[in-house]
């Protein structure tokens, strides 16, 4: 499959604290896993990617887990909403806090739902969130994609990144098609 991408992409990563957002972003940037928790208010990163021979600049904004002012942020091309696969409260926050907050301002911006800490789910016998529960949530919030990953093991991180690129590309093609229809061109 050939995927053409814009030359730049703005991506906002949100979710509860301690779910592994910053570790995931570090892996997107090609960094190593850091097991120490470092509180984030808002960190901005730029990553250079090559996709199908095209060069892409990815602007990633990593928000604090309790970010109250999503309204003031620049509208991204994609929201990446994260929850921990071993924390049911973080899953409930996606449905009851993060998605309503995003959709109250940005009705059409695609959401890629990412279940993090897959490595912990493999070792924790009880209380984890199943793939079926994650897929069900993704469907209920009309997410563009659902991915499970582990920044620690670097499992599924490339799939998450590719899903973000595909969601952005699909959304931008839809917008361009709409503009052409409206303008009659």
mmCIF file of C-alpha atoms in Angstrom:
data_model
loop_
_atom_site.group_PDB
_atom_site.id
_atom_site.type_symbol
_atom_site.label_atom_id
_atom_site.label_comp_id
_atom_site.label_asym_id
_atom_site.label_seq_id
_atom_site.Cartn_x
_atom_site.Cartn_y
_atom_site.Cartn_z
ATOM 1 C CA UNK A 1 0.000 0.000 0.000
ATOM 2 C CA UNK A 2 1.322 3.446 -0.914
ATOM 3 C CA UNK A 3 0.727 6.233 1.582
ATOM 4 C CA UNK A 4 1.400 9.811 0.604
ATOM 5 C CA UNK A 5 1.807 12.203 3.496
ATOM 6 C CA UNK A 6 1.882 15.929 4.073
ATOM 7 C CA UNK A 7 5.295 17.452 4.686
ATOM 8 C CA UNK A 8 4.405 18.217 8.320
ATOM 9 C CA UNK A 9 2.064 16.774 10.914
ATOM 10 C CA UNK A 10 0.905 18.185 14.248
ATOM 11 C CA UNK A 11 0.099 15.511 16.817
ATOM 12 C CA UNK A 12 -1.176 16.082 20.379
ATOM 13 C CA UNK A 13 -0.704 13.260 22.896
ATOM 14 C CA UNK A 14 -3.136 13.274 25.848
ATOM 15 C CA UNK A 15 -4.243 10.912 28.603
ATOM 16 C CA UNK A 16 -4.075 10.478 32.361
ATOM 17 C CA UNK A 17 -0.823 10.802 34.279
ATOM 18 C CA UNK A 18 1.363 7.696 34.673
ATOM 19 C CA UNK A 19 0.009 5.923 31.563
ATOM 20 C CA UNK A 20 3.265 6.182 29.602
ATOM 21 C CA UNK A 21 2.607 9.051 27.177
ATOM 22 C CA UNK A 22 6.067 10.576 27.487
ATOM 23 C CA UNK A 23 7.762 7.172 27.176
ATOM 24 C CA UNK A 24 5.777 6.561 23.979
ATOM 25 C CA UNK A 25 6.794 9.959 22.600
ATOM 26 C CA UNK A 26 10.437 9.225 23.431
ATOM 27 C CA UNK A 27 10.184 6.000 21.423
ATOM 28 C CA UNK A 28 8.596 7.921 18.520
ATOM 29 C CA UNK A 29 11.697 10.103 18.606
ATOM 30 C CA UNK A 30 13.983 7.062 18.526
ATOM 31 C CA UNK A 31 15.029 7.356 22.148
ATOM 32 C CA UNK A 32 15.488 4.746 24.827
ATOM 33 C CA UNK A 33 12.940 3.763 27.451
ATOM 34 C CA UNK A 34 13.267 5.686 30.724
ATOM 35 C CA UNK A 35 11.633 3.928 33.694
ATOM 36 C CA UNK A 36 11.779 7.025 35.908
ATOM 37 C CA UNK A 37 8.614 9.112 35.995
ATOM 38 C CA UNK A 38 9.142 12.720 34.978
ATOM 39 C CA UNK A 39 6.133 15.019 35.344
ATOM 40 C CA UNK A 40 5.126 16.819 32.162
ATOM 41 C CA UNK A 41 3.282 20.103 31.811
ATOM 42 C CA UNK A 42 3.589 20.457 28.073
ATOM 43 C CA UNK A 43 6.553 19.322 26.045
ATOM 44 C CA UNK A 44 6.964 19.973 22.345
ATOM 45 C CA UNK A 45 9.124 17.828 20.076
ATOM 46 C CA UNK A 46 9.986 17.710 16.405
ATOM 47 C CA UNK A 47 10.766 14.415 14.747
ATOM 48 C CA UNK A 48 11.982 13.861 11.213
ATOM 49 C CA UNK A 49 10.510 10.776 9.591
ATOM 50 C CA UNK A 50 10.807 9.123 6.213
ATOM 51 C CA UNK A 51 7.629 7.527 4.954
ATOM 52 C CA UNK A 52 7.635 5.824 1.565
ATOM 53 C CA UNK A 53 10.577 7.974 0.521
ATOM 54 C CA UNK A 54 8.870 11.222 1.580
ATOM 55 C CA UNK A 55 10.433 13.343 4.306
ATOM 56 C CA UNK A 56 8.024 14.362 7.071
ATOM 57 C CA UNK A 57 8.369 16.703 10.015
ATOM 58 C CA UNK A 58 6.243 15.510 12.921
ATOM 59 C CA UNK A 59 5.461 18.086 15.609
ATOM 60 C CA UNK A 60 4.461 16.251 18.781
ATOM 61 C CA UNK A 61 2.960 17.957 21.811
ATOM 62 C CA UNK A 62 2.970 15.846 24.977
ATOM 63 C CA UNK A 63 0.428 17.192 27.485
ATOM 64 C CA UNK A 64 0.232 16.720 31.233
ATOM 65 C CA UNK A 65 -2.147 14.071 32.478
ATOM 66 C CA UNK A 66 -4.353 16.648 34.129
ATOM 67 C CA UNK A 67 -4.224 19.312 31.417
ATOM 68 C CA UNK A 68 -7.250 21.548 31.960
ATOM 69 C CA UNK A 69 -6.836 23.883 29.027
ATOM 70 C CA UNK A 70 -7.069 21.816 25.836
ATOM 71 C CA UNK A 71 -9.127 24.655 24.372
ATOM 72 C CA UNK A 72 -6.068 26.908 24.122
ATOM 73 C CA UNK A 73 -3.944 24.478 22.133
ATOM 74 C CA UNK A 74 -3.361 24.697 18.420
ATOM 75 C CA UNK A 75 -5.662 22.293 16.618
ATOM 76 C CA UNK A 76 -3.570 19.234 15.744
ATOM 77 C CA UNK A 77 -3.918 16.999 12.715
ATOM 78 C CA UNK A 78 -4.381 14.036 15.078
ATOM 79 C CA UNK A 79 -5.085 13.509 18.772
ATOM 80 C CA UNK A 80 -3.364 10.492 20.303
ATOM 81 C CA UNK A 81 -5.390 9.504 23.364
ATOM 82 C CA UNK A 82 -3.523 7.125 25.670
ATOM 83 C CA UNK A 83 -4.632 4.862 28.500
ATOM 84 C CA UNK A 84 -2.841 2.132 30.423
ATOM 85 C CA UNK A 85 -3.782 -1.461 29.675
ATOM 86 C CA UNK A 86 -3.446 -2.185 33.413
ATOM 87 C CA UNK A 87 -5.444 0.794 34.750
ATOM 88 C CA UNK A 88 -9.232 0.710 34.326
ATOM 89 C CA UNK A 89 -9.512 4.272 35.678
ATOM 90 C CA UNK A 90 -7.408 5.556 32.784
ATOM 91 C CA UNK A 91 -9.719 3.733 30.349
ATOM 92 C CA UNK A 92 -12.766 5.354 31.957
ATOM 93 C CA UNK A 93 -11.070 8.747 31.732
ATOM 94 C CA UNK A 94 -10.807 8.345 27.957
ATOM 95 C CA UNK A 95 -14.569 7.951 27.725
ATOM 96 C CA UNK A 96 -15.622 10.373 30.460
ATOM 97 C CA UNK A 97 -12.982 13.111 30.251
ATOM 98 C CA UNK A 98 -10.543 13.133 27.327
ATOM 99 C CA UNK A 99 -12.820 12.416 24.383
ATOM 100 C CA UNK A 100 -15.643 14.723 25.558
ATOM 101 C CA UNK A 101 -13.077 17.477 26.127
ATOM 102 C CA UNK A 102 -11.594 16.979 22.648
ATOM 103 C CA UNK A 103 -14.947 16.653 20.883
ATOM 104 C CA UNK A 104 -16.383 19.740 22.587
ATOM 105 C CA UNK A 105 -13.867 21.786 20.609
ATOM 106 C CA UNK A 106 -12.717 19.612 17.706
ATOM 107 C CA UNK A 107 -15.528 17.528 16.285
ATOM 108 C CA UNK A 108 -13.682 16.192 13.233
ATOM 109 C CA UNK A 109 -10.030 15.855 14.251
ATOM 110 C CA UNK A 110 -9.122 12.161 14.159
ATOM 111 C CA UNK A 111 -8.318 10.276 17.334
ATOM 112 C CA UNK A 112 -5.898 7.378 17.530
ATOM 113 C CA UNK A 113 -6.571 5.424 20.722
ATOM 114 C CA UNK A 114 -3.422 3.866 22.205
ATOM 115 C CA UNK A 115 -3.354 1.284 24.978
ATOM 116 C CA UNK A 116 0.047 1.583 26.644
ATOM 117 C CA UNK A 117 2.052 -0.612 29.019
ATOM 118 C CA UNK A 118 1.348 -3.815 27.110
ATOM 119 C CA UNK A 119 4.358 -5.381 28.848
ATOM 120 C CA UNK A 120 2.611 -5.015 32.223
ATOM 121 C CA UNK A 121 -0.577 -6.633 30.936
ATOM 122 C CA UNK A 122 1.418 -9.713 29.985
ATOM 123 C CA UNK A 123 2.707 -10.089 33.556
ATOM 124 C CA UNK A 124 -0.395 -8.971 35.447
ATOM 125 C CA UNK A 125 -2.966 -11.747 35.598
ATOM 126 C CA UNK A 126 -5.961 -9.722 36.861
ATOM 127 C CA UNK A 127 -7.377 -6.254 36.443
ATOM 128 C CA UNK A 128 -6.050 -5.577 32.983
ATOM 129 C CA UNK A 129 -7.967 -4.297 29.984
ATOM 130 C CA UNK A 130 -8.458 -6.811 27.194
ATOM 131 C CA UNK A 131 -7.936 -6.119 23.517
ATOM 132 C CA UNK A 132 -11.689 -6.547 23.043
ATOM 133 C CA UNK A 133 -12.409 -3.821 25.638
ATOM 134 C CA UNK A 134 -9.966 -1.483 23.898
ATOM 135 C CA UNK A 135 -11.490 -2.173 20.490
ATOM 136 C CA UNK A 136 -14.970 -1.618 21.895
ATOM 137 C CA UNK A 137 -13.929 1.733 23.345
ATOM 138 C CA UNK A 138 -12.278 2.725 20.068
ATOM 139 C CA UNK A 139 -15.481 1.946 18.217
ATOM 140 C CA UNK A 140 -17.657 3.838 20.716
ATOM 141 C CA UNK A 141 -15.534 7.008 20.411
ATOM 142 C CA UNK A 142 -15.210 6.660 16.624
ATOM 143 C CA UNK A 143 -11.431 6.427 16.808
ATOM 144 C CA UNK A 144 -9.548 6.222 13.527
ATOM 145 C CA UNK A 145 -7.407 3.421 14.922
ATOM 146 C CA UNK A 146 -6.723 1.391 18.048
ATOM 147 C CA UNK A 147 -3.205 0.225 18.906
ATOM 148 C CA UNK A 148 -1.706 -1.569 21.891
ATOM 149 C CA UNK A 149 1.956 -1.011 22.602
ATOM 150 C CA UNK A 150 4.795 -1.082 25.084
ATOM 151 C CA UNK A 151 7.382 1.685 25.088
ATOM 152 C CA UNK A 152 9.466 -0.450 27.435
ATOM 153 C CA UNK A 153 9.670 -3.388 25.010
ATOM 154 C CA UNK A 154 9.329 -1.148 21.936
ATOM 155 C CA UNK A 155 6.411 -3.341 20.864
ATOM 156 C CA UNK A 156 3.703 -1.804 18.686
ATOM 157 C CA UNK A 157 5.283 1.653 18.753
ATOM 158 C CA UNK A 158 5.884 1.608 14.997
ATOM 159 C CA UNK A 159 2.262 0.515 14.468
ATOM 160 C CA UNK A 160 1.077 3.432 16.611
ATOM 161 C CA UNK A 161 3.211 5.865 14.630
ATOM 162 C CA UNK A 162 1.996 4.475 11.305
ATOM 163 C CA UNK A 163 -1.642 4.651 12.523
ATOM 164 C CA UNK A 164 -1.160 8.327 13.376
ATOM 165 C CA UNK A 165 0.239 9.026 9.914
ATOM 166 C CA UNK A 166 -2.613 7.160 8.215
ATOM 167 C CA UNK A 167 -5.288 8.921 10.297
ATOM 168 C CA UNK A 168 -3.817 12.320 9.461
ATOM 169 C CA UNK A 169 -3.484 11.508 5.778
ATOM 170 C CA UNK A 170 -7.066 10.236 5.533
ATOM 171 C CA UNK A 171 -8.420 13.290 7.369
ATOM 172 C CA UNK A 172 -6.457 15.727 5.201
ATOM 173 C CA UNK A 173 -7.642 14.009 2.004
ATOM 174 C CA UNK A 174 -11.245 14.282 3.252
ATOM 175 C CA UNK A 175 -10.766 18.004 3.967
ATOM 176 C CA UNK A 176 -9.234 18.605 0.533
ATOM 177 C CA UNK A 177 -12.110 16.760 -1.141
ATOM 178 C CA UNK A 178 -14.631 18.850 0.793
ATOM 179 C CA UNK A 179 -12.901 22.088 -0.233
ATOM 180 C CA UNK A 180 -12.941 20.984 -3.873
ATOM 181 C CA UNK A 181 -16.674 20.230 -3.691
ATOM 182 C CA UNK A 182 -17.465 23.522 -1.960
ATOM 183 C CA UNK A 183 -15.377 25.531 -4.404
ATOM 184 C CA UNK A 184 -16.596 23.482 -7.381
ATOM 185 C CA UNK A 185 -13.092 22.534 -8.513
#
